[in-house]
Coordinates of C-alpha atoms in Angstrom, one line a residue:
M23 CA 20.7 3.4 -4.3
V24 CA 19.3 6.9 -4.2
S25 CA 17.3 7.7 -1.0
C26 CA 14.0 9.4 -1.6
M27 CA 10.4 9.5 -0.6
I28 CA 7.0 9.5 -2.3
Q29 CA 4.3 12.0 -1.3
A30 CA 0.7 12.5 -2.5
E31 CA -1.2 15.7 -1.8
K32 CA -5.0 15.7 -2.0
I33 CA -5.3 13.3 -5.0
T34 CA -8.8 12.8 -6.3
K35 CA -9.8 10.5 -9.2
K36 CA -13.2 10.7 -10.9
F37 CA -14.5 8.3 -13.6
G38 CA -17.4 10.3 -15.0
P39 CA -19.9 10.8 -12.1
I40 CA -18.2 8.3 -9.9
T41 CA -15.5 9.4 -7.5
A42 CA -13.1 6.6 -6.9
I43 CA -10.8 8.4 -4.4
S44 CA -11.2 11.8 -2.8
G45 CA -8.5 14.1 -1.3
I46 CA -6.1 11.4 -0.4
S47 CA -2.8 12.6 1.1
L48 CA 0.0 10.3 2.2
S49 CA 3.8 10.0 2.3
V50 CA 6.2 7.2 2.8
K51 CA 9.8 7.7 3.9
P52 CA 13.0 5.6 3.1
G53 CA 13.3 2.5 5.3
E54 CA 9.6 2.5 6.0
I55 CA 7.1 -0.2 4.9
V56 CA 3.6 1.3 4.8
G57 CA 0.4 -0.8 4.3
L58 CA -2.5 0.6 2.4
L59 CA -5.4 -1.3 4.0
G60 CA -9.1 -1.4 2.9
H61 CA -11.8 -3.7 1.7
N62 CA -12.2 -4.4 -2.0
G63 CA -13.4 -1.2 -3.7
A64 CA -12.0 1.1 -1.1
G65 CA -9.7 2.8 -3.6
K66 CA -6.3 1.1 -3.0
T67 CA -5.6 0.1 -6.6
T68 CA -6.7 3.4 -8.0
T69 CA -4.4 5.2 -5.5
M70 CA -1.4 3.0 -6.5
R71 CA -2.0 3.4 -10.2
I72 CA -1.9 7.2 -9.7
L73 CA 1.3 7.0 -7.5
T74 CA 3.1 5.0 -10.2
G75 CA 2.0 7.3 -13.0
Y76 CA -0.1 4.5 -14.6
M77 CA -3.0 7.0 -14.6
P78 CA -3.3 10.7 -13.8
P79 CA -5.3 12.1 -11.0
T80 CA -8.3 14.3 -11.7
S81 CA -6.8 16.7 -9.2
G82 CA -3.9 16.8 -6.6
S83 CA -0.2 16.2 -7.0
V84 CA 2.4 13.4 -6.5
R85 CA 6.1 13.9 -5.8
V86 CA 8.5 11.1 -6.3
G87 CA 11.9 12.0 -4.9
D88 CA 12.7 15.5 -6.3
Y89 CA 10.3 15.1 -9.2
D90 CA 6.7 16.1 -9.8
L91 CA 5.2 12.9 -11.3
L92 CA 2.9 14.9 -13.7
Q93 CA 5.6 17.3 -14.9
H94 CA 8.5 14.9 -15.0
P95 CA 7.0 11.4 -15.5
Q96 CA 10.0 9.7 -17.1
E97 CA 12.4 10.7 -14.4
A98 CA 9.9 9.9 -11.6
K99 CA 9.0 6.5 -12.9
R100 CA 12.6 5.4 -13.1
L101 CA 12.7 5.7 -9.3
I102 CA 9.7 3.3 -8.9
G103 CA 9.4 -0.5 -9.0
Y104 CA 5.7 -1.5 -9.5
L105 CA 4.1 -4.9 -8.9
P106 CA 0.5 -4.8 -10.0
E107 CA -2.0 -7.3 -8.6
I108 CA -1.6 -9.4 -11.7
P109 CA 2.1 -9.3 -12.7
P110 CA 2.8 -8.7 -16.4
L111 CA 4.6 -11.9 -17.2
Y112 CA 5.4 -13.7 -20.5
S113 CA 4.8 -17.4 -19.9
E114 CA 6.8 -18.4 -22.9
L115 CA 10.0 -16.8 -21.6
T116 CA 12.4 -18.2 -19.0
V117 CA 12.8 -16.3 -15.8
E118 CA 16.2 -15.0 -16.9
E119 CA 15.0 -14.0 -20.3
S120 CA 12.1 -12.0 -18.8
L121 CA 14.4 -10.1 -16.5
C122 CA 16.8 -9.4 -19.4
F123 CA 13.9 -8.0 -21.4
V124 CA 13.0 -5.6 -18.5
A125 CA 16.7 -4.7 -18.0
D126 CA 16.9 -3.8 -21.7
L127 CA 13.8 -1.6 -21.4
Y128 CA 15.6 0.4 -18.6
A129 CA 18.8 0.4 -20.6
L130 CA 20.7 -1.0 -17.7
N131 CA 24.5 -1.4 -18.1
P132 CA 25.7 -4.0 -17.8
P133 CA 22.3 -5.8 -17.8
A134 CA 23.7 -9.2 -16.6
R135 CA 24.8 -7.7 -13.3
F136 CA 21.4 -6.2 -12.5
V137 CA 19.6 -9.4 -13.6
S138 CA 21.9 -11.6 -11.4
E139 CA 21.3 -9.4 -8.4
A140 CA 17.5 -9.4 -8.9
L141 CA 17.6 -13.2 -9.2
E142 CA 19.7 -13.5 -6.0
R143 CA 17.5 -11.1 -3.9
T144 CA 14.3 -12.9 -4.9
G145 CA 15.6 -16.4 -4.5
L146 CA 15.1 -17.3 -8.2
G147 CA 18.6 -18.3 -9.1
H148 CA 17.8 -22.1 -9.2
V149 CA 14.9 -21.5 -11.6
R150 CA 16.5 -18.9 -13.8
H151 CA 16.3 -21.2 -16.9
R152 CA 12.7 -22.4 -16.2
L153 CA 9.8 -21.2 -18.3
I154 CA 7.6 -18.8 -16.4
G155 CA 4.5 -20.7 -17.5
N156 CA 5.7 -23.8 -15.7
L157 CA 6.3 -22.1 -12.4
S158 CA 4.0 -22.1 -9.3
K159 CA 2.0 -19.0 -8.5
G160 CA 4.4 -18.2 -5.7
Y161 CA 7.4 -18.3 -8.0
R162 CA 5.6 -16.3 -10.6
Q163 CA 4.9 -13.7 -7.9
R164 CA 8.6 -13.7 -7.2
V165 CA 9.3 -13.1 -10.9
G166 CA 7.0 -10.1 -10.9
L167 CA 8.8 -8.8 -7.8
A168 CA 12.2 -9.4 -9.5
Q169 CA 11.0 -7.4 -12.5
A170 CA 10.0 -4.6 -10.2
I171 CA 13.4 -4.4 -8.5
V172 CA 15.8 -5.2 -11.4
H173 CA 16.6 -1.6 -12.0
Q174 CA 17.2 -1.2 -8.2
P175 CA 14.6 1.5 -7.6
P176 CA 14.5 3.3 -4.2
I177 CA 10.7 3.0 -4.2
L178 CA 8.6 -0.2 -4.4
I179 CA 4.8 -0.1 -4.8
L180 CA 3.2 -3.5 -4.5
D181 CA -0.5 -4.1 -5.1
E182 CA -1.8 -7.2 -3.1
P183 CA 1.7 -8.9 -3.3
T184 CA 0.5 -12.1 -1.6
I185 CA -3.0 -12.5 -3.0
G186 CA -3.9 -16.1 -3.9
L187 CA -0.7 -17.6 -2.4
D188 CA -0.7 -20.5 0.0
P189 CA 0.5 -19.9 3.7
K190 CA 4.0 -21.0 2.9
Q191 CA 4.3 -18.8 -0.1
I192 CA 2.9 -15.8 1.9
I193 CA 5.5 -16.2 4.6
E194 CA 8.3 -16.4 1.9
I195 CA 7.0 -13.1 0.3
R196 CA 6.8 -11.4 3.7
E197 CA 10.4 -12.4 4.5
L198 CA 11.5 -11.2 1.1
L199 CA 9.9 -7.8 1.6
L200 CA 11.6 -7.4 5.0
H201 CA 14.9 -8.4 3.3
L202 CA 14.3 -5.8 0.5
K203 CA 13.5 -3.0 3.0
D204 CA 17.0 -1.6 3.4
N205 CA 16.7 2.2 2.8
R206 CA 13.8 1.8 0.3
V207 CA 10.3 3.2 0.4
I208 CA 7.9 0.3 0.3
L209 CA 4.1 0.8 -0.1
L210 CA 1.9 -2.3 -0.3
S211 CA -1.8 -2.8 -0.4
S212 CA -4.0 -5.4 1.2
H213 CA -7.5 -6.0 2.4
I214 CA -6.2 -8.3 5.2
L215 CA -5.2 -6.7 8.5
Q216 CA -3.0 -9.7 9.4
E217 CA -1.1 -9.2 6.2
V218 CA 0.0 -5.6 6.9
S219 CA 0.6 -6.2 10.6
A220 CA 3.2 -8.8 9.7
V221 CA 5.5 -6.5 7.7
C222 CA 4.4 -2.9 7.9
D223 CA 5.7 -0.1 10.1
R224 CA 2.6 2.1 9.5
V225 CA -0.9 1.6 8.2
V226 CA -3.1 3.9 6.1
I227 CA -6.7 2.8 6.1
L228 CA -9.0 3.7 3.2
N229 CA -12.7 3.6 3.1
K230 CA -14.9 4.8 0.3
G231 CA -11.9 6.4 -1.4
Q232 CA -10.8 8.4 1.7
V233 CA -8.1 8.1 4.3
I234 CA -9.9 7.4 7.6
A235 CA -6.8 6.5 9.7
D236 CA -3.0 6.8 9.4
G237 CA -0.5 5.6 12.0
S238 CA 1.5 2.7 13.5
L239 CA -0.4 -0.4 14.5
D240 CA 0.1 0.5 18.2
Q241 CA -1.3 4.0 17.6
L242 CA -4.3 2.7 15.8
S243 CA -4.9 0.1 18.4
Q244 CA -4.8 2.7 21.2
N245 CA -7.2 5.0 19.2
L246 CA -9.7 2.2 18.8
Q247 CA -9.8 1.5 22.5
R248 CA -11.7 4.8 23.0
K249 CA -14.5 5.7 20.7
K250 CA -16.8 8.8 20.8
L251 CA -20.3 9.0 19.5
L252 CA -22.3 12.2 19.0
V253 CA -26.0 11.7 19.0
Q254 CA -28.9 14.1 18.9
V255 CA -31.8 13.3 21.2
S256 CA -35.2 14.8 22.2
G257 CA -36.5 14.9 25.7
D258 CA -35.1 15.6 29.1
P259 CA -31.3 15.7 28.7
A260 CA -30.7 14.8 32.4
L261 CA -33.0 11.8 32.3
I262 CA -31.5 10.6 29.0
K263 CA -28.0 11.0 30.3
K264 CA -28.8 8.9 33.3
Q265 CA -30.3 6.2 31.2
I266 CA -27.4 6.1 28.8
E267 CA -24.9 5.8 31.6
T268 CA -26.4 2.4 32.5
I269 CA -25.4 1.0 29.0
P270 CA -22.5 -1.5 29.3
G271 CA -19.3 0.0 27.7
V272 CA -20.2 3.6 28.2
N273 CA -17.4 5.4 30.1
G274 CA -19.1 8.7 30.5
V275 CA -21.7 11.0 29.1
E276 CA -21.5 14.8 28.8
E277 CA -23.8 17.4 27.3
H278 CA -22.3 18.8 24.1
G279 CA -24.8 21.4 23.2
S280 CA -27.8 22.1 25.4
D281 CA -29.5 24.2 22.7
L282 CA -29.7 21.2 20.4
E283 CA -30.2 18.8 23.2
E284 CA -27.2 16.8 22.1
I285 CA -25.4 14.3 24.3
F286 CA -21.8 13.2 23.8
L287 CA -20.9 9.6 24.6
S288 CA -17.4 8.2 25.2
L289 CA -17.5 4.5 24.4
T290 CA -14.8 1.9 24.8
A291 CA -14.2 -0.8 22.2

């Protein structure tokens, strides 16, 4: 398996007058699981669709391994395994038939070997002859993941991989992701902090289409323990400073600009 990384530089996507994401930059290295965290509508799915080449950005660039995604889309996309929020499954096919179909699309040779490895890695061997339409949602999610990895890509991009699953199925998918990590790049999205904290080495937090935080969970936790608030006030700065210092949770107060009569507060979470 080829070792490579994925990197986005200042990608922006506009739909008419609406800006879905603005100036997002991020990178994921081999052997790293990164969680894209944000509430519904924060821009996670749009970002992932751009990173996979599903849609072009309005501006910005994406590199997948050695390839510019816009200039060499076919070569770049072969390096990516993509699991959208709703996996593209054919309910009338068996699990094995579905994977064989995907293997044929990638012109894998011999396809049987790639299909067998995908079945084994996702724990689907015992249901390989079952119709997808008769599987539980957890197993259908596994089939979607098997389709994403059948061509053994070095990069996996997974949009809400555990959404709608029961607790047991969620644990199974988490264990599977950790098992697949190897030397791959894995980027997954979620709107649940507990979800990304269970499997991710690093978290990128989106809000209103922009990156507002990027770091390990420990780093983000330490940063959140100390907050700063800049406020503009009118009146006697010395008197206001003294009053603010009595507020619970305020570590200290310092004047930040006497001309504007601003006071800088350092707050703890």
